[in-house]
Tab-separated table of N, CA and C in Angstrom:
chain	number	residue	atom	x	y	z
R	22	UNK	N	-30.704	147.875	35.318
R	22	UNK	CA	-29.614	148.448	34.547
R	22	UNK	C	-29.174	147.439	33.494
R	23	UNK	N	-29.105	147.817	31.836
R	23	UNK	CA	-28.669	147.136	30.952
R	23	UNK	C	-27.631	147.197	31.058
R	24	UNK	N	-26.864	145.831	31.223
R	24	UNK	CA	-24.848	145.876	31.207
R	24	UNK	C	-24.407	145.083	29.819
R	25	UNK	N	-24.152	145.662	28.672
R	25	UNK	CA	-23.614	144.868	27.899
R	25	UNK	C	-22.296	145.771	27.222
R	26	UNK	N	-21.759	144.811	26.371
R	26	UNK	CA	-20.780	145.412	25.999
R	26	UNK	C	-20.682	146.649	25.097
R	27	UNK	N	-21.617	146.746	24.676
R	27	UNK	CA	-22.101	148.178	23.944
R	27	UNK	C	-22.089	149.434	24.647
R	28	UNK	N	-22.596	149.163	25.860
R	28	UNK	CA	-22.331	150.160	27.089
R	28	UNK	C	-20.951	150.125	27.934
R	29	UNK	N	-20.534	149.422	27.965
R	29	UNK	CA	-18.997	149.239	28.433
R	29	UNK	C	-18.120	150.074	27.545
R	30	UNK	N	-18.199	149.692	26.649
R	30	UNK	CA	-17.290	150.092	25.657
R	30	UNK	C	-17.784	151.807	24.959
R	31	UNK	N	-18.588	152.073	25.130
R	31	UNK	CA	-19.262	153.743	25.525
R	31	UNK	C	-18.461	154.344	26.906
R	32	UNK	N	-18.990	153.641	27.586
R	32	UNK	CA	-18.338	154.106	28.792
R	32	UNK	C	-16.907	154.179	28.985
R	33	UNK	N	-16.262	153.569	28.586
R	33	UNK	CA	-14.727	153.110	28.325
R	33	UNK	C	-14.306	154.331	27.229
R	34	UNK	N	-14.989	154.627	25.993
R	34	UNK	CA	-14.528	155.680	25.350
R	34	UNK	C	-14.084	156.889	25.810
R	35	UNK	N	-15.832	157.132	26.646
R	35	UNK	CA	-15.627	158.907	27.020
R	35	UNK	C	-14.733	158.688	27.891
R	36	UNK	N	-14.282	157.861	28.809
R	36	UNK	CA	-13.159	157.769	29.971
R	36	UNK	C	-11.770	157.859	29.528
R	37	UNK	N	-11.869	157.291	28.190
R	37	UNK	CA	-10.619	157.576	27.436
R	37	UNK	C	-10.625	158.859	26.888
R	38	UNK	N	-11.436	159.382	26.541
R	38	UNK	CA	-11.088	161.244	25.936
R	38	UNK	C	-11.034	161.933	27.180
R	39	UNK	N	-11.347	161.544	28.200
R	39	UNK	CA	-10.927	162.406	29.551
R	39	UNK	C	-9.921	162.696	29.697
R	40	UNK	N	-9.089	161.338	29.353
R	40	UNK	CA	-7.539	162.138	29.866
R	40	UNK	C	-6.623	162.446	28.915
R	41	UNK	N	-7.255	163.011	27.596
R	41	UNK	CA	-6.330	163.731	27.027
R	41	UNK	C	-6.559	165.342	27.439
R	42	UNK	N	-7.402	165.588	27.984
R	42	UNK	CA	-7.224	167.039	29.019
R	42	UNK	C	-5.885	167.415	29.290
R	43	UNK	N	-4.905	168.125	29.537
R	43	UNK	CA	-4.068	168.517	30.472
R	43	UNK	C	-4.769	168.906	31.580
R	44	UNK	N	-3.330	168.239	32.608
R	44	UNK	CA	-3.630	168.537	33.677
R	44	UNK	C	-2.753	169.341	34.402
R	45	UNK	N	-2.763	170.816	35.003
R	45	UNK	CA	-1.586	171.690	34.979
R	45	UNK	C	-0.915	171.087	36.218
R	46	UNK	N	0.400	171.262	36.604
R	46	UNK	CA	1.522	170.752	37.610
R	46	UNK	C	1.810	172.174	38.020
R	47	UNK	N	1.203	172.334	39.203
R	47	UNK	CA	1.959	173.694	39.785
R	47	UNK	C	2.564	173.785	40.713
R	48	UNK	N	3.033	172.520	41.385
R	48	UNK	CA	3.896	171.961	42.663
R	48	UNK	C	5.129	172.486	42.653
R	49	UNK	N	5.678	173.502	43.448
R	49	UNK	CA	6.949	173.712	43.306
R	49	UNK	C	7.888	173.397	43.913
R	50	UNK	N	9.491	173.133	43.840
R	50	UNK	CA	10.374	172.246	44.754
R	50	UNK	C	10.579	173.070	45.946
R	51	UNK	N	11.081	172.521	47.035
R	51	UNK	CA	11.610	173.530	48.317
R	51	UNK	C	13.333	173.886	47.955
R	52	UNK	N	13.608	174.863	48.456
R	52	UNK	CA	15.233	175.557	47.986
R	52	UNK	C	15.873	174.220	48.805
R	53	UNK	N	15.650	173.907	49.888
R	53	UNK	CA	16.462	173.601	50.042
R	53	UNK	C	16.917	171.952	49.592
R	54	UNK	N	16.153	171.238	49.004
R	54	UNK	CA	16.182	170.365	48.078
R	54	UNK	C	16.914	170.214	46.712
R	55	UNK	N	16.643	171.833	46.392
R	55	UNK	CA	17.331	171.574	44.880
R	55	UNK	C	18.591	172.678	45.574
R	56	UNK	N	19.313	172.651	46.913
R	56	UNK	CA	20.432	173.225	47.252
R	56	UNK	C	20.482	174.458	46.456
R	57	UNK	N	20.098	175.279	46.693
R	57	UNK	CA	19.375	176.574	45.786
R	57	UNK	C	20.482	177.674	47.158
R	58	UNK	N	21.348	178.575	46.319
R	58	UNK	CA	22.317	179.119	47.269
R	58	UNK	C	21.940	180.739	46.500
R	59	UNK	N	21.971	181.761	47.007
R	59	UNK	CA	21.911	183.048	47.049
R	59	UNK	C	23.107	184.098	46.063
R	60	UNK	N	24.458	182.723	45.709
R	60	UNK	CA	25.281	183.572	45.397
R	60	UNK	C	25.746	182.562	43.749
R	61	UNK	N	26.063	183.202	42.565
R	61	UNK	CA	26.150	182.123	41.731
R	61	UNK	C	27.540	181.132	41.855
R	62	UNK	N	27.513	179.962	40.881
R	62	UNK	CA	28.247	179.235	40.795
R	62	UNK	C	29.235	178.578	39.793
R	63	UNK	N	30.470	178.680	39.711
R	63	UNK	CA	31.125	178.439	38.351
R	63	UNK	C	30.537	179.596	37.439
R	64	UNK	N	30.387	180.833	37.469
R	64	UNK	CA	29.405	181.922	36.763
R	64	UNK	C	28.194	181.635	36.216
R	65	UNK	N	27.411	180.619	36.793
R	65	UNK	CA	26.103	180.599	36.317
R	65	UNK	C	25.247	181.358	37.189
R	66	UNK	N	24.500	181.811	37.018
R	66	UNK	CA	23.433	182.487	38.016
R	66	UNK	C	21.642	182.405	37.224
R	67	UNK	N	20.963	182.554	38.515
R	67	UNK	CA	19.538	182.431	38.065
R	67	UNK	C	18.721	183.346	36.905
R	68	UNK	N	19.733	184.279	37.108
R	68	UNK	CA	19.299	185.024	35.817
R	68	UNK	C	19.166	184.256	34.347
R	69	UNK	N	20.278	183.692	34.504
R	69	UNK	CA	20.856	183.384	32.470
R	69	UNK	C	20.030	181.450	32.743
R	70	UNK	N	19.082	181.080	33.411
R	70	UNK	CA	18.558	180.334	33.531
R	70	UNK	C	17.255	180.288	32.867
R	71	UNK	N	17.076	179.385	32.239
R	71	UNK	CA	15.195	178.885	31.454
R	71	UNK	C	14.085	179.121	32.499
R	72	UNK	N	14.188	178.603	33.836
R	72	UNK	CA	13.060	178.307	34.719
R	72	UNK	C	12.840	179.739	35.452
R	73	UNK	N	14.031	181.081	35.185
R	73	UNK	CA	13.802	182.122	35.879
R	73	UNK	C	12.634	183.215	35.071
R	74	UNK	N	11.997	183.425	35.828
R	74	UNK	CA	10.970	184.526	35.607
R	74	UNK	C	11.404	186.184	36.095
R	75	UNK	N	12.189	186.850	35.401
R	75	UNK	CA	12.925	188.396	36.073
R	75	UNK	C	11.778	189.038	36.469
R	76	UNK	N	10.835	188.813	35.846
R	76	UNK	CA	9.485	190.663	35.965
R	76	UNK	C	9.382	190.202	37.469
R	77	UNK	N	8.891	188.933	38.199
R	77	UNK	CA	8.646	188.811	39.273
R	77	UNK	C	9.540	188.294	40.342
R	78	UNK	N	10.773	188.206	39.680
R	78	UNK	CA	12.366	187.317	40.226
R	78	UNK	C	11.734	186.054	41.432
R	79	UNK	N	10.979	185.354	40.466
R	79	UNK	CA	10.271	184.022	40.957
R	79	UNK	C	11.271	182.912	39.885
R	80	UNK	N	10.934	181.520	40.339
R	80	UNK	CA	11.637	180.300	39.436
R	80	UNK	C	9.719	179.983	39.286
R	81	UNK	N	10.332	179.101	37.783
R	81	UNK	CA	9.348	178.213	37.843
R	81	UNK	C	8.773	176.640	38.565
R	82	UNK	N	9.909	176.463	38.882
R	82	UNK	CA	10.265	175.033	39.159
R	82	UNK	C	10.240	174.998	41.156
R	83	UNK	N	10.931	176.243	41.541
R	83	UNK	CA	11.492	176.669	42.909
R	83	UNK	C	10.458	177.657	43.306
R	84	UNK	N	10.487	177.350	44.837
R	84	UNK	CA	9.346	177.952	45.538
R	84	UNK	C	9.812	179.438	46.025
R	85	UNK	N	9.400	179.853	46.285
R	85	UNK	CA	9.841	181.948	47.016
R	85	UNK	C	10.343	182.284	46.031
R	86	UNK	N	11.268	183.810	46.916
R	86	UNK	CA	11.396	184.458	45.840
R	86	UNK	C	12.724	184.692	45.813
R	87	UNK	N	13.553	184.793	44.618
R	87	UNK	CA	14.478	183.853	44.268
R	87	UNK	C	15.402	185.216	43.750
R	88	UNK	N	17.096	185.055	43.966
R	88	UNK	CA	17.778	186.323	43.704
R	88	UNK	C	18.327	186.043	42.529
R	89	UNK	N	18.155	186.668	41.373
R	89	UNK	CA	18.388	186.570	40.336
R	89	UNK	C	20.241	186.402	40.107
R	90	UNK	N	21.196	186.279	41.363
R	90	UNK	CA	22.296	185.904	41.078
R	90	UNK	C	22.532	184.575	41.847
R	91	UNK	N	21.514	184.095	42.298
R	91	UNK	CA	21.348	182.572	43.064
R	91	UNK	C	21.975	181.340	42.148
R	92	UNK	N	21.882	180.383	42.481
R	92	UNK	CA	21.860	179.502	41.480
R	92	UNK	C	21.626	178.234	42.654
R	93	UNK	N	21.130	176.909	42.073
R	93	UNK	CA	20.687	175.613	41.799
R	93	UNK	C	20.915	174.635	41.449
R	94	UNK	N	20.818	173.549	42.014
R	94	UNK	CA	21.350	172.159	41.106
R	94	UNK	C	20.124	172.067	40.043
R	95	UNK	N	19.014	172.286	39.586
R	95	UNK	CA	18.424	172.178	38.189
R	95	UNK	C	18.571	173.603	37.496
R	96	UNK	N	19.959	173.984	37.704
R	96	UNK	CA	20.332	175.228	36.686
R	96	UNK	C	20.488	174.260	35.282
R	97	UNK	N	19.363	175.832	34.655
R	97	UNK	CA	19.949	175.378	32.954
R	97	UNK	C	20.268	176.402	32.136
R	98	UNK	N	20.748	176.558	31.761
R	98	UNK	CA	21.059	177.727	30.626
R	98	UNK	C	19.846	178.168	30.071
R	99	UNK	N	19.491	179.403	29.682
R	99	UNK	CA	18.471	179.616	29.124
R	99	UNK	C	18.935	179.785	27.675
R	100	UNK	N	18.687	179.242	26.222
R	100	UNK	CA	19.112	179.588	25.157
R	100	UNK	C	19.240	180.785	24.191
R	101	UNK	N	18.101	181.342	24.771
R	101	UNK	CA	17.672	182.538	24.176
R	101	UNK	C	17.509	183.819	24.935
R	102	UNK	N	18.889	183.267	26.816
R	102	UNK	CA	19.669	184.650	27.047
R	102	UNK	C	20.454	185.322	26.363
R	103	UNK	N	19.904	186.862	26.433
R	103	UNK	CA	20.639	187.610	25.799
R	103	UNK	C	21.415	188.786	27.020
R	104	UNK	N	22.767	189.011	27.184
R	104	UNK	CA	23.069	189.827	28.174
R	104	UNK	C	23.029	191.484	27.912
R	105	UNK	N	22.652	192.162	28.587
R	105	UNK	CA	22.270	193.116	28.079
R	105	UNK	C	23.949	193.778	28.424
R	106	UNK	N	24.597	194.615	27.482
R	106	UNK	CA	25.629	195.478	27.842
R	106	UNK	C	25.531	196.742	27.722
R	107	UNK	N	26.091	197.091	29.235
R	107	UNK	CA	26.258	198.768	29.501
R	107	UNK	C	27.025	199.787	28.828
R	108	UNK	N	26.824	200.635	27.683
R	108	UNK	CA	28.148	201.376	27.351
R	108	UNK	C	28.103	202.491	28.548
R	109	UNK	N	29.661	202.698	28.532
R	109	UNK	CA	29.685	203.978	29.591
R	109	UNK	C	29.506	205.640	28.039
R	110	UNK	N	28.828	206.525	28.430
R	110	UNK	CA	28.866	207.773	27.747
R	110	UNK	C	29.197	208.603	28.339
R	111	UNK	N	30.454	208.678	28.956
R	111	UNK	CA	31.339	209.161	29.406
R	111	UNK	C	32.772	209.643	28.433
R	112	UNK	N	32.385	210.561	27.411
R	112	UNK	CA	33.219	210.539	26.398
R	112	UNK	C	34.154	212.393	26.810
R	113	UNK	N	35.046	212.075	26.420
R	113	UNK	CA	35.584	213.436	26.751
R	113	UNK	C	36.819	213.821	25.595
């Protein structure tokens, strides 16, 4: 085997473009870690949160399945909640 620095430093390259790959993180926390409670808090709830997913009322971050009026110590606001309002058409 030829060992010189010509080959080192080849070898050393492609090892370096390896890890600009992403590498996905799909580890999720346990509830009861991030004190994750069923009912909201100070009026925040899992709904109006970034990490909540509604179609499947999953978190991203939090493991099971999660009640969209729950809330969390890594509650965050989601910015680009919008609340949807009910008119009543009940007109007489």
């Amino acid at each position: 085997m030829k060992s010189s620095r010509r080959y080192f430093f080849r070898y050393m390259s492609a090892l370096g473009l390896v890890s600009f790959f992403p590498v996905p993180i799909s580890a999720k926390t346990a509830k009861n870690i991030v004190k994750y409670q069923s009912t909201p808090k100070d009026g925040n709830a899992c709904k109006t949160c970034m990490h909540f997913i509604p179609e499947t009322n999953e978190c991203k971050t939090v493991e099971g399945s999660i009640d969209p009026n729950g809330w969390c110590i890594i509650y965050f606001r989601d910015p680009h909640y919008k609340e949807v309002k009910v008119e009543d058409d009940n007109t007489t």
